[in-house]
Amino acid sequence: MTDDGASGAFLPGQTGLIVTIPEAEPAVGAWRERLDPGARAGVPAHVTVLFPFLEERHIDASVHAAIAEVLAGHEAFDLRFEGLGRFPGTLYLAPVPDTPLRRLTLAIAERWPRNPPYGGRFAEVVPHLTIAQDQEPHVLSAVEADLRPRLPFSAHVSSVALMAYDGTAWQHRATFPLPPATTTADRSHPARTKPDDTAQAMVEPGPPQAAGPLVSPA
């Protein structure tokens, strides 16, 4: 996720949907804590699916169910991070392939068309894992030089997390699992189910709101 502008300020009640990438923390955690406002506000290393999402006061059980329904059509997947990229003032890790991430963003944005990615500010949304924001080019070059020997690494994405900003820090609110990836054999021999079986995406609730902020770097 990113903030709402160069001020680095997040707004109370903002929410976002992300895929967390814990495999990135050993390489980028310290840099993110220093150079990414999201990390200092409690967001773990991640790739954004949709930000900003709905205001938290509008998110209820029906919204959770709708998110789960959308994500039920997207299987878990693997990513590889082997290259770095830049936006103005920003350094990021580029996930490969990025198609599964683009599909997640498109599916959520189609379900909630009044909440386009980044408020509709960009013609194309590029999946990325932010390391540093609002930095001078020489700073980004130094970070890039430090990170290149730590690449590549791989990550497995099996869920989407709902995060909310409470005015002080970003808090984890819920986890929406993605169905396990099916193999060719699975598709050739689908499991038999009873007529009344119902496939439902399970939503794992986040910690209670009173819990302290996430301290993993973002």
CSV table of C-alpha atoms in Angstrom, one decimal:
chain,number,residue,atom,x,y,z
A,1,MET,CA,0.0,0.0,0.0
A,2,THR,CA,1.0,3.6,-0.4
A,3,ASP,CA,0.0,6.7,1.3
A,4,ASP,CA,-2.4,9.4,-0.1
A,5,GLY,CA,0.4,11.6,-1.4
A,6,ALA,CA,3.8,13.0,-0.7
A,7,SER,CA,2.8,14.0,2.9
A,8,GLY,CA,3.2,10.4,4.0
A,9,ALA,CA,0.0,10.7,5.9
A,10,PHE,CA,-2.6,7.8,6.1
A,11,LEU,CA,-6.2,8.5,6.9
A,12,PRO,CA,-8.1,6.9,9.8
A,13,GLY,CA,-10.6,4.4,8.5
A,14,GLN,CA,-8.7,3.6,5.3
A,15,THR,CA,-8.4,0.0,4.4
A,16,GLY,CA,-6.5,-2.0,1.8
A,17,LEU,CA,-6.2,-5.5,0.5
A,18,ILE,CA,-2.7,-7.0,0.2
A,19,VAL,CA,-0.8,-10.2,-0.2
A,20,THR,CA,2.0,-10.4,2.4
A,21,ILE,CA,5.4,-11.6,1.4
A,22,PRO,CA,7.2,-12.7,4.5
A,23,GLU,CA,9.9,-14.3,2.5
A,24,ALA,CA,11.0,-10.7,1.6
A,25,GLU,CA,11.6,-9.5,5.1
A,26,PRO,CA,15.2,-10.8,5.5
A,27,ALA,CA,16.3,-8.9,2.4
A,28,VAL,CA,14.2,-5.7,2.6
A,29,GLY,CA,12.9,-5.4,6.2
A,30,ALA,CA,15.6,-3.0,7.5
A,31,TRP,CA,15.5,-0.8,4.5
A,32,ARG,CA,11.7,-0.6,4.5
A,33,GLU,CA,11.7,0.3,8.2
A,34,ARG,CA,14.0,3.3,7.4
A,35,LEU,CA,12.6,4.4,4.0
A,36,ASP,CA,9.0,3.3,3.6
A,37,PRO,CA,6.3,5.1,5.7
A,38,GLY,CA,4.0,2.1,5.4
A,39,ALA,CA,6.5,-0.1,7.2
A,40,ARG,CA,6.8,2.4,10.1
A,41,ALA,CA,3.0,2.4,10.3
A,42,GLY,CA,2.8,-1.4,10.6
A,43,VAL,CA,2.4,-2.8,7.1
A,44,PRO,CA,4.4,-5.9,6.5
A,45,ALA,CA,6.3,-6.5,3.2
A,46,HIS,CA,3.6,-7.0,0.6
A,47,VAL,CA,2.2,-6.4,-2.8
A,48,THR,CA,-1.0,-4.4,-2.9
A,49,VAL,CA,-4.1,-5.9,-4.4
A,50,LEU,CA,-6.3,-2.9,-3.9
A,51,PHE,CA,-5.8,0.4,-2.1
A,52,PRO,CA,-7.7,2.3,-1.0
A,53,PHE,CA,-10.5,-0.1,-0.4
A,54,LEU,CA,-13.8,0.7,1.4
A,55,GLU,CA,-13.9,2.8,4.5
A,56,GLU,CA,-13.7,0.5,7.4
A,57,ARG,CA,-17.1,1.7,8.7
A,58,HIS,CA,-18.7,0.2,5.6
A,59,ILE,CA,-17.1,-3.2,5.9
A,60,ASP,CA,-19.3,-5.8,7.5
A,61,ALA,CA,-19.9,-9.5,7.3
A,62,SER,CA,-21.6,-9.1,3.9
A,63,VAL,CA,-18.4,-7.4,2.5
A,64,HIS,CA,-16.2,-10.2,4.0
A,65,ALA,CA,-18.4,-12.7,2.2
A,66,ALA,CA,-18.2,-10.9,-1.1
A,67,ILE,CA,-14.4,-10.7,-0.9
A,68,ALA,CA,-14.3,-14.4,-0.2
A,69,GLU,CA,-16.6,-15.1,-3.1
A,70,VAL,CA,-14.4,-13.1,-5.5
A,71,LEU,CA,-11.2,-14.7,-4.3
A,72,ALA,CA,-12.6,-18.2,-4.4
A,73,GLY,CA,-12.1,-18.0,-8.2
A,74,HIS,CA,-8.3,-17.4,-7.9
A,75,GLU,CA,-5.9,-20.2,-6.9
A,76,ALA,CA,-2.8,-19.9,-4.7
A,77,PHE,CA,0.4,-19.2,-6.7
A,78,ASP,CA,4.2,-18.8,-6.5
A,79,LEU,CA,6.2,-15.7,-7.2
A,80,ARG,CA,9.9,-15.0,-7.8
A,81,PHE,CA,11.6,-11.7,-7.0
A,82,GLU,CA,14.7,-11.3,-9.1
A,83,GLY,CA,14.7,-7.7,-10.2
A,84,LEU,CA,14.3,-4.2,-9.0
A,85,GLY,CA,12.4,-1.3,-10.5
A,86,ARG,CA,11.8,2.4,-9.9
A,87,PHE,CA,9.0,4.9,-9.9
A,88,PRO,CA,9.8,8.5,-9.3
A,89,GLY,CA,11.4,8.6,-5.8
A,90,THR,CA,10.5,4.9,-5.2
A,91,LEU,CA,12.4,1.6,-5.4
A,92,TYR,CA,10.6,-1.7,-5.5
A,93,LEU,CA,10.9,-5.4,-6.1
A,94,ALA,CA,9.2,-6.7,-9.2
A,95,PRO,CA,7.3,-10.0,-8.9
A,96,VAL,CA,7.4,-12.6,-11.6
A,97,PRO,CA,5.0,-13.6,-12.9
A,98,ASP,CA,2.8,-10.6,-12.1
A,99,THR,CA,-0.3,-11.9,-14.0
A,100,PRO,CA,-1.9,-13.6,-10.9
A,101,LEU,CA,-1.6,-10.3,-9.0
A,102,ARG,CA,-3.1,-8.3,-11.8
A,103,ARG,CA,-6.0,-10.7,-12.0
A,104,LEU,CA,-6.6,-10.3,-8.2
A,105,THR,CA,-6.6,-6.5,-8.5
A,106,LEU,CA,-8.9,-6.6,-11.6
A,107,ALA,CA,-11.4,-9.0,-9.9
A,108,ILE,CA,-11.7,-6.9,-6.7
A,109,ALA,CA,-11.9,-3.6,-8.7
A,110,GLU,CA,-14.6,-5.0,-10.9
A,111,ARG,CA,-16.6,-6.0,-7.9
A,112,TRP,CA,-16.2,-2.6,-6.3
A,113,PRO,CA,-15.9,-0.2,-9.3
A,114,ARG,CA,-16.2,2.9,-7.1
A,115,ASN,CA,-12.9,2.0,-5.5
A,116,PRO,CA,-10.3,1.8,-8.4
A,117,PRO,CA,-6.7,1.0,-7.5
A,118,TYR,CA,-4.9,4.1,-6.0
A,119,GLY,CA,-8.1,6.1,-6.6
A,120,GLY,CA,-7.7,5.9,-10.4
A,121,ARG,CA,-4.6,8.0,-10.5
A,122,PHE,CA,-2.7,5.6,-12.7
A,123,ALA,CA,-3.6,4.3,-16.2
A,124,GLU,CA,-1.8,1.0,-15.5
A,125,VAL,CA,-1.3,-0.6,-12.1
A,126,VAL,CA,2.1,-2.3,-11.8
A,127,PRO,CA,2.3,-5.0,-9.1
A,128,HIS,CA,5.3,-4.2,-6.9
A,129,LEU,CA,6.8,-4.6,-3.4
A,130,THR,CA,7.8,-1.2,-2.2
A,131,ILE,CA,11.2,-0.8,-0.5
A,132,ALA,CA,11.7,3.0,-0.3
A,133,GLN,CA,9.5,6.0,-1.1
A,134,ASP,CA,10.1,9.7,-1.5
A,135,GLN,CA,13.9,9.3,-1.7
A,136,GLU,CA,16.6,10.9,-3.7
A,137,PRO,CA,18.1,8.9,-6.6
A,138,HIS,CA,21.5,8.4,-4.8
A,139,VAL,CA,19.7,6.9,-1.8
A,140,LEU,CA,17.8,4.5,-4.1
A,141,SER,CA,21.0,3.5,-5.8
A,142,ALA,CA,22.6,2.7,-2.5
A,143,VAL,CA,19.7,0.5,-1.5
A,144,GLU,CA,19.6,-1.2,-4.9
A,145,ALA,CA,23.4,-2.0,-4.7
A,146,ASP,CA,22.8,-3.6,-1.2
A,147,LEU,CA,19.8,-5.7,-2.4
A,148,ARG,CA,21.1,-7.1,-5.7
A,149,PRO,CA,23.3,-9.8,-4.1
A,150,ARG,CA,20.3,-10.9,-2.0
A,151,LEU,CA,18.2,-11.7,-5.1
A,152,PRO,CA,16.5,-13.8,-6.3
A,153,PHE,CA,14.1,-15.3,-3.8
A,154,SER,CA,10.7,-17.0,-4.1
A,155,ALA,CA,7.4,-16.6,-2.3
A,156,HIS,CA,4.1,-18.5,-2.1
A,157,VAL,CA,0.9,-16.6,-2.1
A,158,SER,CA,-2.0,-18.4,-0.5
A,159,SER,CA,-4.2,-15.6,0.9
A,160,VAL,CA,-5.2,-12.0,0.8
A,161,ALA,CA,-5.1,-9.8,3.9
A,162,LEU,CA,-7.5,-7.0,4.8
A,163,MET,CA,-5.7,-4.1,6.6
A,164,ALA,CA,-7.2,-1.0,8.3
A,165,TYR,CA,-5.6,2.2,9.6
A,166,ASP,CA,-6.8,3.1,13.0
A,167,GLY,CA,-5.3,6.5,13.2
A,168,THR,CA,-2.0,5.3,14.7
A,169,ALA,CA,-1.0,2.1,12.9
A,170,TRP,CA,-2.2,-0.4,10.2
A,171,GLN,CA,-4.0,-3.3,11.8
A,172,HIS,CA,-4.7,-6.7,10.3
A,173,ARG,CA,-8.5,-7.3,10.2
A,174,ALA,CA,-9.0,-10.6,8.2
A,175,THR,CA,-7.3,-13.2,6.0
A,176,PHE,CA,-9.0,-14.6,3.0
A,177,PRO,CA,-7.5,-17.9,1.8
A,178,LEU,CA,-7.0,-18.6,-1.9
A,179,PRO,CA,-8.0,-22.2,-3.0
A,180,PRO,CA,-5.0,-24.5,-3.4
A,181,ALA,CA,-3.6,-24.7,-7.0
A,182,THR,CA,-4.9,-27.7,-8.9
A,183,THR,CA,-2.6,-29.9,-10.9
A,184,THR,CA,-3.3,-31.3,-14.3
A,185,ALA,CA,-4.2,-34.6,-12.7
A,186,ASP,CA,-6.7,-32.9,-10.3
A,187,ARG,CA,-8.4,-31.3,-13.3
A,188,SER,CA,-8.6,-34.6,-15.2
A,189,HIS,CA,-10.1,-36.4,-12.2
A,190,PRO,CA,-12.2,-34.0,-10.2
A,191,ALA,CA,-13.2,-35.1,-6.7
A,192,ARG,CA,-16.8,-36.3,-6.4
A,193,THR,CA,-19.0,-34.3,-4.0
A,194,LYS,CA,-22.4,-34.8,-2.6
A,195,PRO,CA,-25.2,-32.8,-4.3
A,196,ASP,CA,-25.6,-30.7,-1.2
A,197,ASP,CA,-21.9,-29.9,-0.7
A,198,THR,CA,-21.2,-26.2,-0.7
A,199,ALA,CA,-17.8,-24.8,-1.4
A,200,GLN,CA,-17.2,-21.8,0.8
A,201,ALA,CA,-14.1,-19.6,1.1
A,202,MET,CA,-13.2,-19.5,4.8
A,203,VAL,CA,-12.4,-16.1,6.3
A,204,GLU,CA,-10.0,-16.1,9.1
A,205,PRO,CA,-10.6,-13.1,11.5
A,206,GLY,CA,-7.7,-10.9,12.3
A,207,PRO,CA,-6.7,-10.1,15.9
A,208,PRO,CA,-9.0,-8.1,18.1
A,209,GLN,CA,-9.0,-4.4,17.5
A,210,ALA,CA,-7.4,-3.7,20.9
A,211,ALA,CA,-4.3,-5.6,19.8
A,212,GLY,CA,-1.1,-3.6,19.3
A,213,PRO,CA,0.1,-2.5,15.9
A,214,LEU,CA,1.9,-4.8,13.6
A,215,VAL,CA,5.6,-4.3,14.0
A,216,SER,CA,6.8,-6.1,10.9
A,217,PRO,CA,8.4,-3.7,8.5
A,218,ALA,CA,6.2,-2.8,5.5
